[in-house]
């Protein structure tokens, strides 16, 4: 009955997403905060033993319930935003933030953990214990007096401004639309035009509704012959949530002041903890030893990649001049030129490829390789969901449940852009009842929906994105670790967490994997081998430009959090980095930092380099599969088993470098990455 009246307090099984309403948020959060606070007081009492399991039985059980309920609310806030839910979320956010800040900095609890004898712990518990003691220090547990109060105030304010940053990006993205004529859409793929016409019709409008959501924005930039239309969308996208945006709500959604405040708060937090800058704080829990090591790594990679990027740009300029009559290409022309050059050089287009990748067939192919390689079975399952388009699945090994996941593939209004994996609950041998709790994950993407009764069509990039997020999901769900804080992705160094996701991307380039996931939307025919060979030949097309673009983001992020004075103009840092590593300079009015949610509203602050860092790990790990590929071109199940056991099942129970060496027998090498990207 309680689940009927208060779904956020029902922990009997999966979240009751179909019943959760904004009015449930406040009362549930209040009750769970009270339970968690009471548990904290109980375990920090003088007569409570400094015992890992005893503390977990009281405190971890209570805080896990709070985390799961708040996680459900946060998830809905990301995928089903509404004014009412946003208000309820923002009203509860300060209280939730205050509790976690107080918990992380509690001197009494810190003392209990320090008093635990590591000799009484299992290997998994010892790793979790080391992480916990480190995290107490980073959470301000050793601060006193005014410094302690200020640290807590910073955490609360950071939660508020990060959430506001995210809301501004979402509102700026959702709030922009352009209703194009049929003439303006010359060159744009038919399925994109059909979706745009349907969107306009749904509003009782004439023409074709174009938005800044990726399934609408990207095809226009790649295929529209109208440079003016591309310019219109490019400017709206590049100035989202900034001082350069146009429209009546632009001022209210400008993130300039929020970026300055976030950087200043992080700098102040670092100083309170005894570090020179936030970059130093960030790397404490990562594989990298220091910000300088990261900066050197990025600059070394830039030095190697920039000549290739320069050649890529020369190719584009020459093609634009000779074949397209564009003597002076503008920033909004490059995607179009690139697509045309690829079509000319490799005799295929993304639009041609897309017809073979229907969403159901791609999913079946993904499941086939995962089932084969990691010796599991994936089956449809049922659960309450937040949208009719959401699917639910279970993963089994030897007929035993291993994990479950929600798949939310389609872009829609009120849903945050991008793609991500998040945990619903974590594998845990529960200390309260001895039951083994199996892991559950969210896999979220923003693909185009199907039109005219046809299944959704995915670009090859979409396919890669799906494999990427599923790699994160496998890391979370295939773990065999029973200790919650180091189970799955928990406790994994942030700059290693992208290893399993980027590793999975490689299979999107293997013929014997790819051919099983294709069926032409009209004829049902599989992808022709000749077309795949063209795709493979084009795999590293413009990889130099792509690499320096990622380095630009990563280096800017780290410099903003190390050498930059928050009182100065943060755009200057971006300009300096572009001058150093970029070969294409965007317009002066471009404001990509204002929508850079990874570092200002996500977990990647002074950590965006993790993508390139982990690419080294993933490329080297995949090289083991290349070395053991079967004669028929299929990956080795034995190598898959070794990878599953060394990387996926181990989760965060040991340092990532130990897991990597357990799989490869040595430390990672940069050569595999450069070879994979055609820059060896």
XYZ file of C-alpha atoms in Angstrom, residues 105-673:
569
model
C 32.756 15.795 6.372
C 31.561 14.205 9.653
C 34.589 14.068 11.956
C 33.029 11.370 14.134
C 32.347 9.075 11.175
C 35.815 9.786 9.769
C 37.286 8.740 13.123
C 35.248 5.506 13.073
C 36.560 4.615 9.618
C 40.155 5.409 10.598
C 39.723 3.149 13.636
C 38.667 0.152 11.523
C 41.443 -2.474 11.430
C 42.150 -3.229 7.715
C 43.276 -6.724 8.750
C 39.629 -7.540 9.567
C 38.480 -6.693 6.036
C 38.250 -8.629 2.775
C 40.314 -7.423 -0.198
C 37.232 -5.692 -1.654
C 36.452 -4.017 1.664
C 40.058 -2.839 2.051
C 39.893 -1.076 -1.315
C 36.541 0.490 -0.381
C 37.995 1.508 2.996
C 41.017 3.198 1.373
C 38.680 5.093 -0.959
C 36.418 6.102 1.926
C 39.257 7.550 4.028
C 40.558 9.462 0.984
C 37.076 10.772 0.209
C 36.582 11.998 3.773
C 39.665 14.195 3.381
C 38.453 15.490 -0.007
C 35.031 16.157 1.518
C 36.454 18.466 4.172
C 36.388 16.114 7.166
C 39.682 17.567 8.440
C 38.521 21.197 8.200
C 37.610 23.145 11.312
C 35.527 26.190 12.256
C 34.845 28.803 9.584
C 36.642 26.778 6.909
C 34.335 23.841 7.568
C 31.207 25.995 7.332
C 32.416 27.680 4.153
C 33.225 24.320 2.550
C 29.675 23.122 3.232
C 28.227 26.344 1.821
C 30.314 25.901 -1.349
C 28.917 22.391 -1.902
C 25.342 23.599 -1.562
C 25.877 26.543 -3.885
C 27.723 24.376 -6.419
C 24.738 22.023 -6.610
C 22.424 24.981 -7.263
C 24.502 26.671 -9.956
C 25.366 23.414 -11.751
C 21.682 22.528 -11.906
C 20.848 26.019 -13.194
C 23.586 25.698 -15.842
C 22.053 22.415 -17.027
C 18.530 23.859 -17.063
C 19.667 26.847 -19.126
C 21.264 24.581 -21.742
C 18.144 22.408 -21.926
C 15.798 25.403 -22.147
C 17.962 27.168 -24.741
C 18.071 23.984 -26.831
C 14.356 23.209 -26.499
C 13.329 26.836 -26.925
C 14.798 27.377 -30.394
C 13.043 26.341 -33.602
C 13.040 27.420 -37.211
C 10.217 26.628 -39.626
C 11.892 26.091 -42.983
C 10.373 25.956 -46.443
C 10.722 22.978 -48.739
C 13.139 24.983 -50.918
C 15.439 25.676 -47.978
C 15.673 21.948 -47.203
C 17.195 21.008 -50.553
C 19.693 18.189 -49.939
C 18.365 17.267 -46.484
C 17.538 13.518 -46.249
C 13.921 12.531 -46.821
C 13.440 10.922 -43.402
C 14.720 14.067 -41.669
C 12.357 16.191 -43.760
C 9.449 13.880 -42.920
C 10.174 14.185 -39.195
C 10.451 17.988 -39.501
C 7.154 18.206 -41.385
C 5.431 16.008 -38.791
C 6.792 18.195 -35.972
C 5.429 21.341 -37.654
C 2.078 19.704 -38.375
C 1.765 18.634 -34.730
C 1.860 22.333 -33.822
C -0.552 23.336 -36.584
C 2.280 25.116 -38.393
C 3.227 25.213 -42.054
C 6.637 24.101 -43.315
C 9.292 22.007 -41.584
C 10.284 22.430 -37.926
C 14.059 22.365 -37.400
C 15.496 22.247 -33.888
C 18.865 22.121 -32.160
C 18.352 18.486 -31.126
C 20.998 16.322 -32.822
C 18.663 14.236 -35.057
C 17.471 17.518 -36.601
C 20.564 19.739 -36.342
C 23.317 17.428 -37.597
C 21.722 16.286 -40.894
C 21.049 19.929 -41.825
C 24.707 20.816 -41.187
C 25.876 17.807 -43.229
C 23.465 17.822 -46.162
C 21.578 21.126 -46.624
C 22.781 22.857 -49.780
C 21.720 26.225 -48.376
C 24.714 27.826 -46.671
C 22.360 30.419 -45.191
C 20.245 27.715 -43.512
C 23.387 26.078 -42.138
C 24.570 29.451 -40.839
C 21.260 30.044 -39.077
C 21.355 26.733 -37.222
C 25.094 26.871 -36.543
C 24.858 30.278 -34.896
C 21.894 29.261 -32.751
C 23.701 26.093 -31.640
C 27.110 27.709 -31.035
C 25.626 30.544 -28.953
C 23.184 28.510 -26.822
C 22.844 29.767 -23.241
C 25.340 32.581 -23.835
C 25.655 36.347 -24.056
C 25.669 36.011 -27.858
C 22.327 34.187 -28.127
C 19.334 35.864 -29.732
C 15.708 35.839 -28.631
C 13.594 37.277 -25.856
C 14.709 34.674 -23.277
C 18.400 34.838 -24.153
C 19.440 37.078 -21.251
C 17.691 34.891 -18.679
C 19.415 31.768 -20.041
C 22.951 33.223 -20.299
C 25.423 30.940 -18.478
C 28.313 33.447 -18.423
C 27.954 34.402 -14.755
C 27.365 30.769 -13.739
C 30.599 29.606 -15.407
C 32.548 32.312 -13.581
C 30.953 31.380 -10.259
C 31.504 27.645 -10.727
C 35.202 28.171 -11.477
C 35.596 30.514 -8.497
C 33.830 28.090 -6.123
C 36.014 25.192 -7.250
C 39.165 27.254 -6.805
C 38.061 28.247 -3.295
C 37.211 24.638 -2.442
C 40.682 23.519 -3.560
C 42.404 26.177 -1.450
C 40.374 25.162 1.632
C 41.537 21.563 1.142
C 45.168 22.667 0.896
C 45.625 22.367 -2.869
C 46.755 25.070 -5.274
C 43.901 24.521 -7.705
C 40.923 22.301 -8.484
C 42.900 20.314 -11.054
C 45.055 18.971 -8.212
C 41.927 17.965 -6.281
C 40.474 16.260 -9.335
C 43.426 13.951 -10.031
C 43.716 12.664 -6.443
C 41.157 9.964 -7.245
C 42.336 9.348 -10.819
C 45.015 7.309 -12.582
C 46.941 10.440 -13.598
C 49.511 11.601 -11.058
C 49.149 15.363 -11.550
C 47.559 18.057 -13.734
C 50.982 18.639 -15.296
C 51.134 14.997 -16.401
C 47.701 15.395 -18.010
C 48.657 18.652 -19.734
C 51.889 17.084 -21.028
C 49.933 14.057 -22.294
C 47.449 16.281 -24.156
C 50.145 18.480 -25.660
C 52.163 15.455 -26.750
C 49.063 14.012 -28.423
C 48.335 17.401 -30.029
C 51.894 17.564 -31.383
C 51.416 14.157 -33.027
C 47.880 14.811 -34.306
C 48.138 18.405 -35.530
C 50.048 17.608 -38.754
C 47.298 15.123 -39.669
C 44.647 17.727 -38.825
C 46.452 20.229 -41.043
C 46.399 17.781 -43.941
C 42.691 17.118 -43.302
C 41.981 20.851 -43.531
C 44.030 21.240 -46.720
C 41.991 18.437 -48.292
C 38.746 20.180 -47.335
C 39.864 23.578 -48.651
C 41.047 22.194 -51.975
C 37.840 20.187 -52.457
C 35.641 23.139 -51.490
C 37.424 25.369 -54.007
C 37.571 22.955 -56.917
C 34.313 21.016 -56.568
C 31.922 23.211 -54.589
C 33.003 26.688 -55.661
C 33.623 27.741 -52.054
C 36.754 29.882 -52.080
C 36.328 31.047 -48.499
C 34.546 28.353 -46.440
C 32.816 29.555 -43.269
C 32.585 27.616 -39.988
C 29.055 26.416 -40.830
C 30.307 25.008 -44.136
C 32.861 22.498 -42.839
C 30.432 19.673 -41.973
C 28.823 20.020 -45.402
C 32.175 20.092 -47.216
C 33.377 17.122 -45.177
C 30.330 15.043 -46.055
C 30.642 15.920 -49.757
C 34.357 15.089 -49.792
C 33.706 11.760 -48.095
C 31.018 10.939 -50.650
C 33.370 11.843 -53.494
C 36.430 10.069 -52.092
C 34.780 6.891 -50.842
C 31.677 6.814 -53.065
C 29.129 6.548 -50.271
C 27.179 8.838 -47.980
C 26.062 8.622 -44.359
C 22.503 8.749 -45.634
C 23.066 5.643 -47.777
C 24.558 3.748 -44.828
C 21.789 4.842 -42.479
C 19.127 2.955 -44.485
C 20.668 -0.344 -43.337
C 20.805 0.432 -39.630
C 17.249 0.039 -38.351
C 17.151 0.338 -34.568
C 15.675 -3.160 -33.869
C 18.261 -4.868 -36.073
C 21.159 -2.911 -34.550
C 20.013 -3.827 -31.058
C 19.780 -7.501 -32.011
C 23.337 -7.340 -33.410
C 24.657 -5.624 -30.299
C 23.056 -8.262 -28.097
C 24.491 -11.062 -30.261
C 28.121 -9.929 -29.876
C 27.688 -9.310 -26.136
C 26.053 -12.699 -25.618
C 28.751 -14.491 -27.611
C 31.776 -12.689 -26.239
C 30.800 -12.463 -22.566
C 28.827 -15.719 -22.308
C 25.519 -14.204 -21.218
C 21.914 -14.119 -22.469
C 19.885 -10.904 -22.923
C 16.097 -11.144 -22.720
C 13.168 -8.725 -22.806
C 11.823 -8.001 -19.334
C 9.096 -5.803 -17.862
C 9.224 -2.852 -15.494
C 7.390 0.432 -14.877
C 8.764 3.077 -17.281
C 8.551 6.883 -17.689
C 7.824 6.903 -21.427
C 6.171 4.385 -23.800
C 9.340 4.298 -25.924
C 11.467 2.917 -23.064
C 12.408 -0.782 -23.178
C 13.577 -3.023 -20.340
C 15.881 -6.052 -20.470
C 17.581 -8.619 -18.227
C 21.029 -10.221 -18.562
C 21.500 -13.818 -17.412
C 24.432 -16.222 -17.133
C 23.715 -19.921 -16.688
C 20.021 -19.022 -16.265
C 20.875 -16.800 -13.270
C 20.000 -13.092 -13.245
C 23.146 -10.949 -13.548
C 21.690 -7.473 -14.169
C 18.912 -5.471 -15.831
C 18.732 -2.266 -17.837
C 16.368 0.362 -19.205
C 16.940 1.564 -22.779
C 15.609 5.053 -23.632
C 16.777 5.675 -27.213
C 14.737 8.554 -28.693
C 15.252 12.326 -28.588
C 12.242 14.350 -27.379
C 11.354 17.650 -25.729
C 12.142 17.761 -22.018
C 14.992 15.259 -22.373
C 18.588 16.306 -21.845
C 20.776 16.003 -24.950
C 23.619 13.560 -25.406
C 23.909 9.932 -24.319
C 24.772 8.423 -20.959
C 24.698 5.410 -18.661
C 23.606 5.797 -15.056
C 23.045 3.307 -12.277
C 19.630 2.587 -10.784
C 21.073 0.300 -8.144
C 24.408 -1.441 -7.624
C 25.341 -5.078 -7.051
C 25.631 -5.518 -3.293
C 25.637 -8.390 -0.848
C 23.307 -6.509 1.455
C 24.452 -6.368 5.088
C 20.882 -6.026 6.420
C 19.361 -9.257 5.110
C 22.238 -11.101 3.410
C 20.488 -10.913 0.024
C 22.524 -10.422 -3.165
C 21.166 -7.302 -4.879
C 21.651 -7.396 -8.660
C 22.655 -4.242 -10.578
C 20.286 -2.189 -12.748
C 21.332 0.489 -15.271
C 19.882 3.304 -17.376
C 21.097 3.508 -20.995
C 19.979 6.815 -22.515
C 20.502 8.094 -26.076
C 18.969 10.794 -28.303
C 18.332 9.131 -31.648
C 15.758 10.119 -34.240
C 12.390 8.389 -33.922
C 10.791 6.369 -36.700
C 8.492 8.150 -39.179
C 5.682 6.960 -41.458
C 5.397 3.673 -39.623
C 9.019 2.714 -40.313
C 11.523 1.747 -37.590
C 14.018 4.390 -36.423
C 17.133 4.693 -38.585
C 20.538 5.111 -36.950
C 23.632 6.663 -38.451
C 26.821 4.660 -38.010
C 27.838 7.265 -35.409
C 24.589 6.489 -33.571
C 25.513 2.803 -33.642
C 28.909 3.627 -32.150
C 27.203 5.722 -29.445
C 24.892 2.834 -28.543
C 27.835 0.422 -28.263
C 29.710 3.008 -26.166
C 26.940 3.391 -23.607
C 26.366 -0.355 -23.536
C 30.047 -0.761 -22.654
C 29.480 1.403 -19.578
C 26.406 -0.686 -18.808
C 28.368 -3.946 -19.021
C 30.952 -2.527 -16.610
C 28.133 -1.807 -14.171
C 26.108 -4.982 -14.697
C 28.653 -7.795 -15.196
C 30.595 -7.070 -12.021
C 31.111 -9.938 -9.601
C 32.090 -7.670 -6.717
C 29.793 -7.863 -3.690
C 30.985 -4.710 -1.907
C 28.754 -1.831 -3.059
C 31.313 0.986 -3.018
C 33.711 -0.842 -5.381
C 31.129 -2.802 -7.365
C 30.768 -2.172 -11.100
C 31.794 1.373 -11.985
C 31.805 2.450 -8.317
C 35.306 3.262 -7.158
C 36.805 3.071 -10.667
C 39.180 5.950 -11.357
C 37.377 8.513 -13.501
C 40.054 8.510 -16.187
C 39.680 4.724 -16.547
C 35.884 4.586 -16.517
C 35.719 5.172 -20.304
C 37.821 2.060 -21.043
C 34.919 -0.439 -21.348
C 32.749 2.016 -23.286
C 35.371 2.987 -25.855
C 36.473 -0.632 -26.070
C 32.990 -1.654 -27.297
C 33.091 0.949 -30.091
C 35.712 -1.127 -31.919
C 33.208 -3.866 -32.741
C 31.268 -1.397 -34.897
C 34.125 -1.719 -37.396
C 34.240 -5.532 -37.546
C 32.471 -7.000 -40.600
C 31.480 -10.232 -38.868
C 29.827 -8.228 -36.120
C 28.352 -5.456 -38.237
C 26.736 -7.616 -40.903
C 24.470 -9.226 -38.307
C 22.970 -5.893 -37.321
C 21.897 -4.540 -40.694
C 18.705 -4.814 -42.767
C 17.679 -2.199 -45.319
C 14.612 -0.341 -44.113
C 12.760 -0.973 -47.404
C 14.197 -4.222 -48.789
C 15.464 -6.004 -45.679
C 18.784 -6.711 -47.408
C 21.949 -6.802 -45.294
C 24.656 -4.165 -45.666
C 26.665 -5.007 -48.817
C 30.287 -5.922 -48.171
C 31.374 -3.391 -50.796
C 29.665 -0.583 -48.881
C 31.231 -1.725 -45.607
C 34.660 -1.713 -47.252
C 34.081 1.903 -48.261
C 33.067 2.742 -44.683
C 36.190 1.041 -43.378
C 38.377 2.927 -45.856
C 36.777 6.138 -44.574
C 37.053 5.157 -40.882
C 39.906 7.542 -40.148
C 38.642 10.232 -42.509
C 39.351 13.568 -40.774
C 40.592 11.762 -37.627
C 43.268 14.423 -37.199
C 40.621 17.151 -37.017
C 38.518 15.057 -34.646
C 41.462 14.409 -32.346
C 42.578 18.040 -32.043
C 38.946 19.013 -31.382
C 38.812 16.677 -28.372
C 42.219 17.883 -27.195
C 40.916 21.465 -27.433
C 38.073 20.623 -25.036
C 40.274 18.606 -22.672
C 43.134 21.091 -22.486
C 40.764 24.032 -22.004
C 39.062 22.156 -19.171
C 42.318 21.413 -17.355
C 43.751 24.927 -17.817
C 40.493 26.495 -16.585
C 40.882 24.457 -13.396
C 44.626 25.043 -12.884
C 46.292 28.202 -14.211
C 43.191 30.337 -14.916
C 42.236 33.122 -12.496
C 38.435 32.812 -12.082
C 38.220 36.601 -11.948
C 39.519 36.767 -15.528
C 37.748 36.079 -18.809
C 37.400 32.314 -19.187
C 36.944 32.732 -22.939
C 40.583 33.868 -23.128
C 41.678 30.369 -22.079
C 39.673 28.819 -24.902
C 41.117 31.317 -27.407
C 44.686 30.540 -26.277
C 44.123 26.786 -26.511
C 42.617 27.142 -29.975
C 45.615 29.174 -31.084
C 47.869 26.386 -29.799
C 46.140 23.203 -30.996
C 43.242 23.965 -33.391
C 43.557 24.257 -37.161
C 40.011 25.572 -37.713
C 39.088 28.748 -35.856
C 35.392 29.327 -35.079
C 33.785 32.794 -35.160
C 34.509 35.220 -32.343
C 30.883 34.911 -31.220
C 31.049 31.125 -30.765
C 30.402 30.172 -27.122
C 30.883 26.399 -26.791
C 31.879 26.652 -23.125
C 28.443 28.014 -22.227
C 26.861 24.649 -23.049
C 29.799 22.447 -21.959
C 27.683 20.467 -19.497
C 30.319 17.740 -19.061
C 32.493 20.040 -16.959
C 29.987 22.567 -15.594
C 27.045 20.291 -14.799
C 28.503 16.785 -14.999
C 31.320 14.849 -13.381
C 34.107 15.760 -15.807
C 35.512 18.953 -14.238
C 39.310 18.841 -14.720
C 38.616 15.367 -16.066
C 37.485 15.721 -19.660
C 40.927 14.440 -20.653
C 39.624 11.047 -19.455
C 38.183 10.350 -22.906
C 41.585 10.551 -24.615
C 43.404 8.939 -21.659
C 41.009 5.982 -21.642
C 41.215 5.729 -25.449
C 44.830 4.673 -24.986
C 43.647 1.931 -22.597
C 40.749 0.826 -24.799
C 42.760 0.740 -28.041
C 45.466 -1.342 -26.375
C 42.867 -3.642 -24.784
C 41.160 -4.157 -28.140
C 44.510 -4.972 -29.712
C 44.379 -8.189 -27.648
C 41.247 -9.154 -29.596
C 42.897 -8.271 -32.899
C 45.831 -10.491 -31.969
C 43.530 -13.459 -31.211
C 40.887 -12.997 -33.951
C 39.523 -16.286 -35.305
C 40.178 -17.373 -38.903
C 36.568 -16.562 -39.805
C 36.958 -12.983 -38.524
C 35.037 -13.425 -35.263
C 36.491 -12.359 -31.905
C 37.924 -14.987 -29.552
C 35.530 -16.057 -26.795
C 38.528 -16.975 -24.644
C 39.920 -13.423 -24.942
C 36.422 -12.133 -24.177
C 36.335 -14.258 -21.035
C 39.741 -12.953 -19.929
C 38.620 -9.355 -20.542
C 35.339 -9.912 -18.702
C 37.086 -11.381 -15.688
C 40.019 -8.932 -15.525
C 38.200 -5.677 -16.340
C 34.406 -5.943 -16.163
C 33.957 -8.328 -13.244
C 36.667 -6.687 -11.129
C 34.942 -3.284 -11.221
C 36.528 -0.844 -8.781
C 37.792 -3.526 -6.404
C 41.414 -2.791 -7.338
C 43.292 0.045 -9.101
C 42.489 0.245 -12.812
C 46.139 -0.216 -13.764
C 46.174 -3.557 -11.911
C 43.086 -4.672 -13.827
C 44.610 -3.591 -17.129
C 47.855 -5.424 -16.419
C 45.889 -8.507 -15.345
C 44.391 -8.525 -18.836
C 47.324 -7.372 -21.008
C 50.262 -8.458 -18.860
C 51.829 -4.981 -19.127
C 51.050 -1.267 -18.921
C 49.193 0.409 -21.825
C 51.024 1.862 -24.824
C 50.048 4.867 -26.970
C 50.937 3.159 -30.256
C 47.663 1.211 -30.513
C 45.599 4.406 -30.312
